[in-house]
Short mmCIF file of C-alpha atoms in Angstrom, two decimals:
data_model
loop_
_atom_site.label_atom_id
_atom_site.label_comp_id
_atom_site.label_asym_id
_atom_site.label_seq_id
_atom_site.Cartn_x
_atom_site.Cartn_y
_atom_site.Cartn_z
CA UNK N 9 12.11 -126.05 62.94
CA UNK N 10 14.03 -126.32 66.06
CA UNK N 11 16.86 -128.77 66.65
CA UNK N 12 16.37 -130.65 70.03
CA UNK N 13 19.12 -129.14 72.41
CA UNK N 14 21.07 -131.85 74.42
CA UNK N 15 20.20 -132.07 78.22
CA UNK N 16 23.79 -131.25 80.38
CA UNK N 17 25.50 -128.90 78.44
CA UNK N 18 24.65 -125.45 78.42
CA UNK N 19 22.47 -123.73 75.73
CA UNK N 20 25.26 -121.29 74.73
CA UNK N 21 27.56 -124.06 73.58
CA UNK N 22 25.16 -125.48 71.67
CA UNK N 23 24.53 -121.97 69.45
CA UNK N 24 21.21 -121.99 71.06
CA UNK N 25 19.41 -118.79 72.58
CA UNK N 26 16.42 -118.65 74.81
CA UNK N 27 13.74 -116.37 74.87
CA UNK N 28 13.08 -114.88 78.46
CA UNK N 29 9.53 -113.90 77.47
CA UNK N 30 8.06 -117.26 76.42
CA UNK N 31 10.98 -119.41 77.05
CA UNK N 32 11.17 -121.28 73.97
CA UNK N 33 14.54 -121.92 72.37
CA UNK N 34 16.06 -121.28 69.27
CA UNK N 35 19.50 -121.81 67.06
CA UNK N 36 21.26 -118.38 67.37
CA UNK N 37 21.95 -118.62 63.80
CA UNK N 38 19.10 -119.13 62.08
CA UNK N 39 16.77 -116.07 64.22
CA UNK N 40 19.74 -113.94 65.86
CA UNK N 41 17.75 -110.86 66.33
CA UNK N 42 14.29 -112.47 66.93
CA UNK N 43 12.33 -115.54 68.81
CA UNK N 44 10.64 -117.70 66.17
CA UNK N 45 8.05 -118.19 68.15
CA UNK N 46 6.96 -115.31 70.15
CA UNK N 47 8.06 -112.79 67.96
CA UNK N 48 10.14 -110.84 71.12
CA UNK N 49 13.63 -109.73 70.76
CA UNK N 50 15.82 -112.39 71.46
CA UNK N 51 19.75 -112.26 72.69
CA UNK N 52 21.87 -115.45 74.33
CA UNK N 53 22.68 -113.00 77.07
CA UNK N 54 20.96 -110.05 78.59
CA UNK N 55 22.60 -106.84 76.46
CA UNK N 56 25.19 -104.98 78.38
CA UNK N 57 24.00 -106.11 81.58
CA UNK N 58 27.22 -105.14 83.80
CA UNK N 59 27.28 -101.60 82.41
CA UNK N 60 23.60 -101.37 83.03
CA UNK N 61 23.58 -102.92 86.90
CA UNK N 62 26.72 -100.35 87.09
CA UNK N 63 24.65 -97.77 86.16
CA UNK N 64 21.76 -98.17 88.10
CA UNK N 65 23.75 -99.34 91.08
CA UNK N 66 26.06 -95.97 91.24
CA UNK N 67 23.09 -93.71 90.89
CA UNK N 68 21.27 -95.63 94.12
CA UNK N 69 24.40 -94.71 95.73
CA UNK N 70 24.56 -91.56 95.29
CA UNK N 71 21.13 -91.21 96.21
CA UNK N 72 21.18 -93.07 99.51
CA UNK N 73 22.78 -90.44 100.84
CA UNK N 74 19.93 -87.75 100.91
CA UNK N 75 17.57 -90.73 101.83
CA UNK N 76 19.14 -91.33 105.21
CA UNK N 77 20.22 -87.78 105.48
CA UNK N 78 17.26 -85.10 104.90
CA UNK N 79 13.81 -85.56 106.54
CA UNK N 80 11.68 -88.08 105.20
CA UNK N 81 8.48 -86.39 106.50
CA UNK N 82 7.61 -83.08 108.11
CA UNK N 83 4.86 -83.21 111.15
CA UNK N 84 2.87 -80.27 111.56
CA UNK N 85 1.23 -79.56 114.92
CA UNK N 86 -0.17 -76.92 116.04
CA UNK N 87 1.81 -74.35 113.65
CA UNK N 88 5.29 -76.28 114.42
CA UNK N 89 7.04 -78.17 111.77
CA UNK N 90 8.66 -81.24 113.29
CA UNK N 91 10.90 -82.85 111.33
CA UNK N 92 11.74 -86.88 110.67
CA UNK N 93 14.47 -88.28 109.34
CA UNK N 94 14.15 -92.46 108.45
CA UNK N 95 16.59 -93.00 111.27
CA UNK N 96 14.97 -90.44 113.95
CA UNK N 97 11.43 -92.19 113.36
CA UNK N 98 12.83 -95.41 113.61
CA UNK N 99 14.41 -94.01 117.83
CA UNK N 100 11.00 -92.69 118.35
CA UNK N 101 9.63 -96.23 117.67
CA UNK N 102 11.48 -97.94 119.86
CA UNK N 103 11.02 -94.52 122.42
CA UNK N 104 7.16 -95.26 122.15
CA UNK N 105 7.63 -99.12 123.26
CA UNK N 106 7.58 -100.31 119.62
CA UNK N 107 10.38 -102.46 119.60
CA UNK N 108 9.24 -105.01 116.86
CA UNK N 109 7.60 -102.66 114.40
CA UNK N 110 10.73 -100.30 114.99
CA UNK N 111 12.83 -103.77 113.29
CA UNK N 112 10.47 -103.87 110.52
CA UNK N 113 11.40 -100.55 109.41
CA UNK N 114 14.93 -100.69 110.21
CA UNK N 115 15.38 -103.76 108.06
CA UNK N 116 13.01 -102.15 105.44
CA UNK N 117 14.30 -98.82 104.65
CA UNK N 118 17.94 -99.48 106.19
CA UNK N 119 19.24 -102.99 106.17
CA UNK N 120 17.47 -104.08 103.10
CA UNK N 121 19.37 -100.66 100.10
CA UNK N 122 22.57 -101.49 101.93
CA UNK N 123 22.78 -104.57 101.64
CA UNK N 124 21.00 -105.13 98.16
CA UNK N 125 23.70 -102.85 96.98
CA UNK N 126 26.34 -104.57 98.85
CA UNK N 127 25.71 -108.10 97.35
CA UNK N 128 24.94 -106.88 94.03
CA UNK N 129 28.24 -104.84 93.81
CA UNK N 130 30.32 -107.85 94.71
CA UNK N 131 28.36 -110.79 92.94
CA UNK N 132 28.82 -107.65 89.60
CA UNK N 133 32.56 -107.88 90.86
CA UNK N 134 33.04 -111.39 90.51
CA UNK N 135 31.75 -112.12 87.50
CA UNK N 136 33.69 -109.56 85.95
CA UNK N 137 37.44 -110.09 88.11
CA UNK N 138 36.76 -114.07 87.81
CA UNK N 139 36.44 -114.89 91.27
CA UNK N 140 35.34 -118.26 91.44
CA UNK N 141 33.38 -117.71 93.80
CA UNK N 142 30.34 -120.52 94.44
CA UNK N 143 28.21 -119.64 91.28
CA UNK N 144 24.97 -121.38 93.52
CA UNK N 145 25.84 -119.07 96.63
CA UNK N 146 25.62 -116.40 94.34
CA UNK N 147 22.33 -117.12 92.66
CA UNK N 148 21.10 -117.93 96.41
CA UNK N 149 22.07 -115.10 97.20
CA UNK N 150 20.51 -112.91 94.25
CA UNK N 151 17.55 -114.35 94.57
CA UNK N 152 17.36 -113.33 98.20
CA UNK N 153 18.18 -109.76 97.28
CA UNK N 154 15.83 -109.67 94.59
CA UNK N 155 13.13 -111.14 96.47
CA UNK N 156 13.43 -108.57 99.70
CA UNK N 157 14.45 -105.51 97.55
CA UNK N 158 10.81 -104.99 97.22
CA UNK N 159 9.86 -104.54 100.59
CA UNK N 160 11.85 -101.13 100.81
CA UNK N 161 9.00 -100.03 99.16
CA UNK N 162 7.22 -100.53 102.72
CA UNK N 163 8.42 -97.34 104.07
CA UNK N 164 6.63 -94.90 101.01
CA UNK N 165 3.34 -96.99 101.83
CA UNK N 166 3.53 -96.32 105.25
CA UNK N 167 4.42 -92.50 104.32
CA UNK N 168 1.47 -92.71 101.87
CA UNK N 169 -0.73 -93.74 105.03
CA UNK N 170 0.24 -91.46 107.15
CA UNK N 171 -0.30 -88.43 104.83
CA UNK N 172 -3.57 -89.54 104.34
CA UNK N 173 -4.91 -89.90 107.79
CA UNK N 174 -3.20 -86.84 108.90
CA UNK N 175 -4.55 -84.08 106.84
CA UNK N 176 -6.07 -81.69 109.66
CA UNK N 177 -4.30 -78.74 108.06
CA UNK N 178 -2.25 -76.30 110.68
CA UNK N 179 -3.50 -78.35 113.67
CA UNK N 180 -2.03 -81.59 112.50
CA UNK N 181 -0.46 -83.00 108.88
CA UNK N 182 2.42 -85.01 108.10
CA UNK N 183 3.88 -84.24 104.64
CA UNK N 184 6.47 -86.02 102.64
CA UNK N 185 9.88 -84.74 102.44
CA UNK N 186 12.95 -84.80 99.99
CA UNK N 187 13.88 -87.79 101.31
CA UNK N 188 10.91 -89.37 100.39
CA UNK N 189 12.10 -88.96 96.94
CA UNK N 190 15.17 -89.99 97.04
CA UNK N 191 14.58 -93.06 98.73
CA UNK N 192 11.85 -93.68 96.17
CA UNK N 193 14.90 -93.50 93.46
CA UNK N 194 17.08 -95.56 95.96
CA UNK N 195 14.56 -98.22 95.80
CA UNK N 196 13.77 -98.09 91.83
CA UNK N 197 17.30 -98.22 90.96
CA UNK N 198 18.29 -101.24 93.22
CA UNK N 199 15.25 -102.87 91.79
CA UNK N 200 16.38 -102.37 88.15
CA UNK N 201 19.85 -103.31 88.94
CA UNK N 202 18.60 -106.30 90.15
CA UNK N 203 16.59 -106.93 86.78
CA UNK N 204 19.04 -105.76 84.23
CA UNK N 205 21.45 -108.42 86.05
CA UNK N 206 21.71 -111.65 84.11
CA UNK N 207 22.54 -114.44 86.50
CA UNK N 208 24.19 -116.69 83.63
CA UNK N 209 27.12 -114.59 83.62
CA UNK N 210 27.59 -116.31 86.65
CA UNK N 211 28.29 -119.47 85.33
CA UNK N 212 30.05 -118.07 82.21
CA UNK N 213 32.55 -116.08 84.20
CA UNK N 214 33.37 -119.70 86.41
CA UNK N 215 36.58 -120.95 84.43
CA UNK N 216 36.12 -124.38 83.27
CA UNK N 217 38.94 -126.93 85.23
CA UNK H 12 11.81 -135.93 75.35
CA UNK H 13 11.11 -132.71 75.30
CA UNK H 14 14.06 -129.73 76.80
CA UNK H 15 14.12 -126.48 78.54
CA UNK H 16 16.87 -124.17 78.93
CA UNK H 17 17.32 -122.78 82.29
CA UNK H 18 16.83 -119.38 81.87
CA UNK H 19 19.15 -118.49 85.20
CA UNK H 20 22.17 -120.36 84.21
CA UNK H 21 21.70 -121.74 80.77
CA UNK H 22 21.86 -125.69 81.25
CA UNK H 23 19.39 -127.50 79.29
CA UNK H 24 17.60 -130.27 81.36
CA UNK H 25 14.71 -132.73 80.14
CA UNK H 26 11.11 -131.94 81.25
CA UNK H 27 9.40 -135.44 82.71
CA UNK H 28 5.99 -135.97 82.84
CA UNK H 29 4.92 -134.66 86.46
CA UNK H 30 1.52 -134.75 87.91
CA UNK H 31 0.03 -131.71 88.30
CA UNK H 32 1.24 -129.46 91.15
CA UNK H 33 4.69 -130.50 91.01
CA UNK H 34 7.51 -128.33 89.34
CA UNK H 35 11.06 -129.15 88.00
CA UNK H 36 13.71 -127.92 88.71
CA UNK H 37 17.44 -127.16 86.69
CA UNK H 38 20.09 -130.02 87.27
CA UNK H 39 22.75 -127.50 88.09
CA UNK H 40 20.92 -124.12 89.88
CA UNK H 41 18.29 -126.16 91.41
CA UNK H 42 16.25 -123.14 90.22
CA UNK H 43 12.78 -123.94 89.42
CA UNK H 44 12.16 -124.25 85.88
CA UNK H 45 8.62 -125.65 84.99
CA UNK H 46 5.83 -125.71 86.63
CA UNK H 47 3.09 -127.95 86.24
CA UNK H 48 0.05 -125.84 87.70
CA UNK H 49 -2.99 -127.75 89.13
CA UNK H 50 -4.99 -125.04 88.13
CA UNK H 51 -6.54 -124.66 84.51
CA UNK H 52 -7.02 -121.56 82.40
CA UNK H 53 -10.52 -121.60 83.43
CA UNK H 54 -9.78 -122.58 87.01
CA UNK H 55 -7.43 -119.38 86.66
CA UNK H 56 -10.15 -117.12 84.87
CA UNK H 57 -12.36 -117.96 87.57
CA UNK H 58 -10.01 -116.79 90.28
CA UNK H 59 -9.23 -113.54 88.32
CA UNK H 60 -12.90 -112.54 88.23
CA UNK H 61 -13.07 -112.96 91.39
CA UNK H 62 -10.16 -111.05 92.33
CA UNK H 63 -11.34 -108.31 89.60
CA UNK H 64 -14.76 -107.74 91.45
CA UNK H 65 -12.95 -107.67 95.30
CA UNK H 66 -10.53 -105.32 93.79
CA UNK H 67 -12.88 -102.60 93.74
CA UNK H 68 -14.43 -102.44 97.46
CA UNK H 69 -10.64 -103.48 98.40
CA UNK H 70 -9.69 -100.30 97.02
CA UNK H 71 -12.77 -97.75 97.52
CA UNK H 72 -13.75 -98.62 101.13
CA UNK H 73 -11.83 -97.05 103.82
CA UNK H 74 -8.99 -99.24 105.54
CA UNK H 75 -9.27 -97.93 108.60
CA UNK H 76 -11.06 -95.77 110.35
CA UNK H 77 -9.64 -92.87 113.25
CA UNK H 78 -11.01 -90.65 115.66
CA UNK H 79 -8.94 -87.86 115.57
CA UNK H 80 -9.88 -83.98 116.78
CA UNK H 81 -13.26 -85.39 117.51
CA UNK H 82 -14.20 -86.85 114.07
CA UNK H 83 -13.91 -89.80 112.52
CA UNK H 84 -12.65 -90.27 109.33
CA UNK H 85 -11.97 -93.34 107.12
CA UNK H 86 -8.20 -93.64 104.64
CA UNK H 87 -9.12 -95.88 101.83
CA UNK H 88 -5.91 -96.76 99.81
CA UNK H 89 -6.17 -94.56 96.98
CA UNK H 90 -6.50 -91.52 98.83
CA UNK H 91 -2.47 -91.53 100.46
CA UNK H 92 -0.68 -91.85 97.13
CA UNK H 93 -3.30 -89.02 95.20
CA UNK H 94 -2.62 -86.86 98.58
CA UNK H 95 1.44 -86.79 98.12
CA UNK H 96 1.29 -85.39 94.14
CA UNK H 97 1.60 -82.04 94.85
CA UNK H 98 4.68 -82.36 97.15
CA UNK H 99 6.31 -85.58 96.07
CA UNK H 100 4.88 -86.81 92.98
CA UNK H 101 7.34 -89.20 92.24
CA UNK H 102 6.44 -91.07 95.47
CA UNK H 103 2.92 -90.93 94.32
CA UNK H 104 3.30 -92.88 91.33
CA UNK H 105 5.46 -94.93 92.75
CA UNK H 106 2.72 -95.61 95.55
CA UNK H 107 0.06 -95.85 93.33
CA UNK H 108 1.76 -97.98 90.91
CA UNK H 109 2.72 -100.53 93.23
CA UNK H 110 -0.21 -100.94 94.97
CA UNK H 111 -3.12 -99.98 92.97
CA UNK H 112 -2.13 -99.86 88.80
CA UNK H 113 0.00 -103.09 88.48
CA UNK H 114 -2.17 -105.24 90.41
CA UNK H 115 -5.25 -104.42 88.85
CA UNK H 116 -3.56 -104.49 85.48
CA UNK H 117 -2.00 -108.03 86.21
CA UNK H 118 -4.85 -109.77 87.51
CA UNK H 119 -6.88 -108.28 84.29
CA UNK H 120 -4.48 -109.40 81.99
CA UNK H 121 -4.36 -112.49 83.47
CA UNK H 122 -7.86 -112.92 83.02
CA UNK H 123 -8.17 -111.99 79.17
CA UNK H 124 -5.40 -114.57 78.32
CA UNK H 125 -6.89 -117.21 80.22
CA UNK H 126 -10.21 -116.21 78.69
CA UNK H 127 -9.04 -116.44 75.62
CA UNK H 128 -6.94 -120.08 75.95
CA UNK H 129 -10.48 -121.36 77.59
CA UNK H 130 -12.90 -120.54 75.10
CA UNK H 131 -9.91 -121.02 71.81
CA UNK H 132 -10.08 -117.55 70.70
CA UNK H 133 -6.53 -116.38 69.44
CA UNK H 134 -6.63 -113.02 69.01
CA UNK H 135 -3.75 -111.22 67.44
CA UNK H 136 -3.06 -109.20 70.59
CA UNK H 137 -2.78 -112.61 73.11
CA UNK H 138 1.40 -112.48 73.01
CA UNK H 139 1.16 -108.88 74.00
CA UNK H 140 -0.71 -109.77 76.71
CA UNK H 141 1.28 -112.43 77.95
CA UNK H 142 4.37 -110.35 77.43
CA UNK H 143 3.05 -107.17 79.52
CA UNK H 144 1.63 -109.93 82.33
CA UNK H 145 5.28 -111.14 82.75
CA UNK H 146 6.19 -107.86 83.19
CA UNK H 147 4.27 -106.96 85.76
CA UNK H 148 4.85 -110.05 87.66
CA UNK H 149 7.98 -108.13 89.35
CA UNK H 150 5.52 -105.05 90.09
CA UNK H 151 2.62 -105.82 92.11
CA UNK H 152 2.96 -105.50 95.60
CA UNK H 153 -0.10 -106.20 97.42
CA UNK H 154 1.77 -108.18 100.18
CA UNK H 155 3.95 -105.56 100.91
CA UNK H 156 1.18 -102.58 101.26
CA UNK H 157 -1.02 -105.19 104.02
CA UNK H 158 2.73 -105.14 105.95
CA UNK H 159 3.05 -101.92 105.37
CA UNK H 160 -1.16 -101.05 106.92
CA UNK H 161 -0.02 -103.24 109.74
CA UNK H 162 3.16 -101.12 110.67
CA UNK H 163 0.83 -97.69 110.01
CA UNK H 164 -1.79 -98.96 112.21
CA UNK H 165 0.71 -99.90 115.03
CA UNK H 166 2.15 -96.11 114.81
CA UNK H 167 -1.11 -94.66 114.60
CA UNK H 168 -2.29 -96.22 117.81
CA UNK H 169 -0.14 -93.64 120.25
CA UNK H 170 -2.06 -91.04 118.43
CA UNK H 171 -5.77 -92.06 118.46
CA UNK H 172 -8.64 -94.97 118.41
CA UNK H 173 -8.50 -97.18 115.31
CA UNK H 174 -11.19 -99.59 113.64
CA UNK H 175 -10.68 -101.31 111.11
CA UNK H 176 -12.79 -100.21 107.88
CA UNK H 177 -15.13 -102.62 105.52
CA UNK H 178 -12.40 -102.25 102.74
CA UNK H 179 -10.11 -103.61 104.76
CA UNK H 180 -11.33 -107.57 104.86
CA UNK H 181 -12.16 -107.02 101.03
CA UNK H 182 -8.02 -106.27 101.01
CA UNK H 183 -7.01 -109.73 103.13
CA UNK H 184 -9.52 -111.52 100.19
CA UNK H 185 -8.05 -109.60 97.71
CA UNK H 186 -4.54 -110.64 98.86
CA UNK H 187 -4.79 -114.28 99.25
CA UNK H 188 -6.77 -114.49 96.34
CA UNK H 189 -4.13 -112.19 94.69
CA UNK H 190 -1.39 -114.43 96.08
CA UNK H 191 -2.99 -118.10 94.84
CA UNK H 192 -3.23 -116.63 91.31
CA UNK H 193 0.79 -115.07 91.18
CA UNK H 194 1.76 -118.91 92.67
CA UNK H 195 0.00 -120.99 90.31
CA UNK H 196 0.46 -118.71 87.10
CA UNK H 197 3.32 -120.23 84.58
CA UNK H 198 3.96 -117.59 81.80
CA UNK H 199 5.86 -120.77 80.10
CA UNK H 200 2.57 -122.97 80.30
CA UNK H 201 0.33 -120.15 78.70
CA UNK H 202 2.56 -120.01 75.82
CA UNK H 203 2.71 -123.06 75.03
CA UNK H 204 -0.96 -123.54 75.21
CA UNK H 205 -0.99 -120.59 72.82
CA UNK H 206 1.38 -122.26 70.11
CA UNK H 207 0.21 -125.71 70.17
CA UNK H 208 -3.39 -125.01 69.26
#
């Protein structure tokens, strides 16, 4: 049923799609809608994938903003509200002698959004401008965005741990603020940026010499 | 010889006959493309069991314990995320999704599909399953909540004495059993086995 796609040229020039869920091919024109094989909706290229990485990628920016900005969690002691934003818990790590963990979280909830949105905005960028820039840099380097994008999620777990253990009421309880939120959305969007983004644009956007 | 289209940048490359535990990888990305597990369906069934009867200890015991005010209380890891849903219940999904829903779902749908590729049962549901286990793949973040425990614990211990709970050695089995099955699983491999018999 299939016709046997040549090794060394790409599938696209050969009017053959693959299927990303069971990674069979097929001939584009014979199933254009749907894999033979699996039954899954099938396209050569992931639909509207700029617009969508876009998307997601402008609302994460917007919403870094109240992440780093508004407390992340509120300590209560004693009848006092004491409030934390991710930047002033990261000073009182490194206050308390916690150098290393203090790096952790830095390059979890700080290093990590920025520069997942950084390197996803300009790798977007030059596929659509035609850069030329190294297509295998740029796959190295979405893979290594999509691979540490999910430790953000580190600082919500953490958050998550603390609530739990402190939950003495008035005399001590840490709650989660609105910046626990947004950072959540900061994190979710990034990560669905990074999965609506189809690498092979890459490789289609590199003129041919 | 059989071909594979690299599903990062589209070249098609031949797939050689490897011995098991070796993978291939694309002539142009260098991503890999095909994997050639050492580890059968039932090899991976057993795993998943196992990993399905940790998972509930793992989760129900307390972490850690702390002596704070003069008691001493145990956190297991459901109790955090069901905490936050009054104030921030989109952090409480997102908590409990991550650490407690996907994994459980993944390793069990792992299991039923290589159940069912062991014992040749082809139910009409089996590419659903195989669809919703690549899904998941991107969402289960056991690694990332033990980081997480360590970074809590470190914090924690300014405040008050710590000891670490049963549930938390069921968690390190969980995790490495948890990470052998995610490393050795080939979506590609399972569907194949599911067309050609």
């Amino acid at each position: 049923m299939n016709r046997i796609a040549i090794a060394g040229k790409t599938g696209i020039k050969q009017g053959l799609q693959l299927c990303k869920i069971c990674g069979n091919y097929s001939l584009q024109v014979e199933h254009p809608t749907e894999c033979p094989i699996c039954l899954n909706e099938i396209s050569q290229r992931k639909k509207n994938s700029l617009q969508k990485t876009w998307a997601f990628l402008i609302t994460s920016i917007i919403f870094i903003f109240p992440a780093n900005l508004y407390p992340i969690t509120y300590l209560l002691k004693n009848n006092t509200l004491y409030p934390d934003t991710i930047f002033s818990g990261i000073l009182s790590l490194v206050d308390s002698d916690m150098p290393g963990i203090a790096l952790i979280v830095f390059v979890a909830s700080i290093v990590v959004p920025f520069l997942k949105i950084i390197a996803l905005a300009v790798i977007a960028f030059s596929v659509q401008n035609h850069w030329n820039l190294n297509p295998k840099k740029q796959l190295w380097a979405f893979y290594l965005i999509d691979w540490i994008g999910k430790w953000s999620i580190l600082d919500l777990f953490v958050i998550s741990i603390m609530v739990a253990v402190f939950d003495k009421g008035h005399l001590l309880s840490v709650y989660p603020g609105i910046a626990a939120t947004s950072f959540t959305v900061v994190v979710l969007t990034t990560l669905f940026a990074a999965n609506n983004f189809d690498t092979r644009l890459i490789w289609d956007a590199q003129t041919d010499e | 010889m059989k071909t594979i289209i690299c599903r990062h940048c589209d070249m098609v490359s031949h797939v050689p006959n490897m011995p098991s535990g070796y993978v291939a990888k694309c002539i142009r990305c260098e991503s890999v493309i095909y994997k050639n597990s050492w580890c059968s369906p039932s090899g991976m069934l057993a795993l998943c069991l196992a990993a399905l009867i940790i998972i509930v200890p793992a989760f129900y015991f307390p972490l850690i314990s702390i002596h704070l005010l003069g008691i001493t209380e145990g956190t297991n890891l459901l109790q955090g995320a069901l905490m936050m849903i009054d104030n921030a219940p989109v952090v409480a999904f997102v908590v409990l999704f991550c650490a407690v829903i996907a994994p459980t779902l993944l390793i069990s749908s792992i299991a039923l599909s290589s159940a069912c590729l062991t014992f040749n049962y082809h139910p009409a549901y089996l590419p659903k399953i195989l669809k919703i286990t690549y899904i998941l793949k991107h969402w289960s973040m056991l690694e990332v909540y033990m980081v997480s425990l360590m970074v809590a614990i470190f914090k924690l211990m300014n405040y008050a004495d710590l000891y670490f709970g049963v549930g938390f050695y069921f968690f390190i089995a969980l995790l490495l059993l948890n990470l052998t099955i995610i490393s050795n699983y080939s979506n590609h491999s399972y569907w194949e086995r599911y067309i050609n018999e």
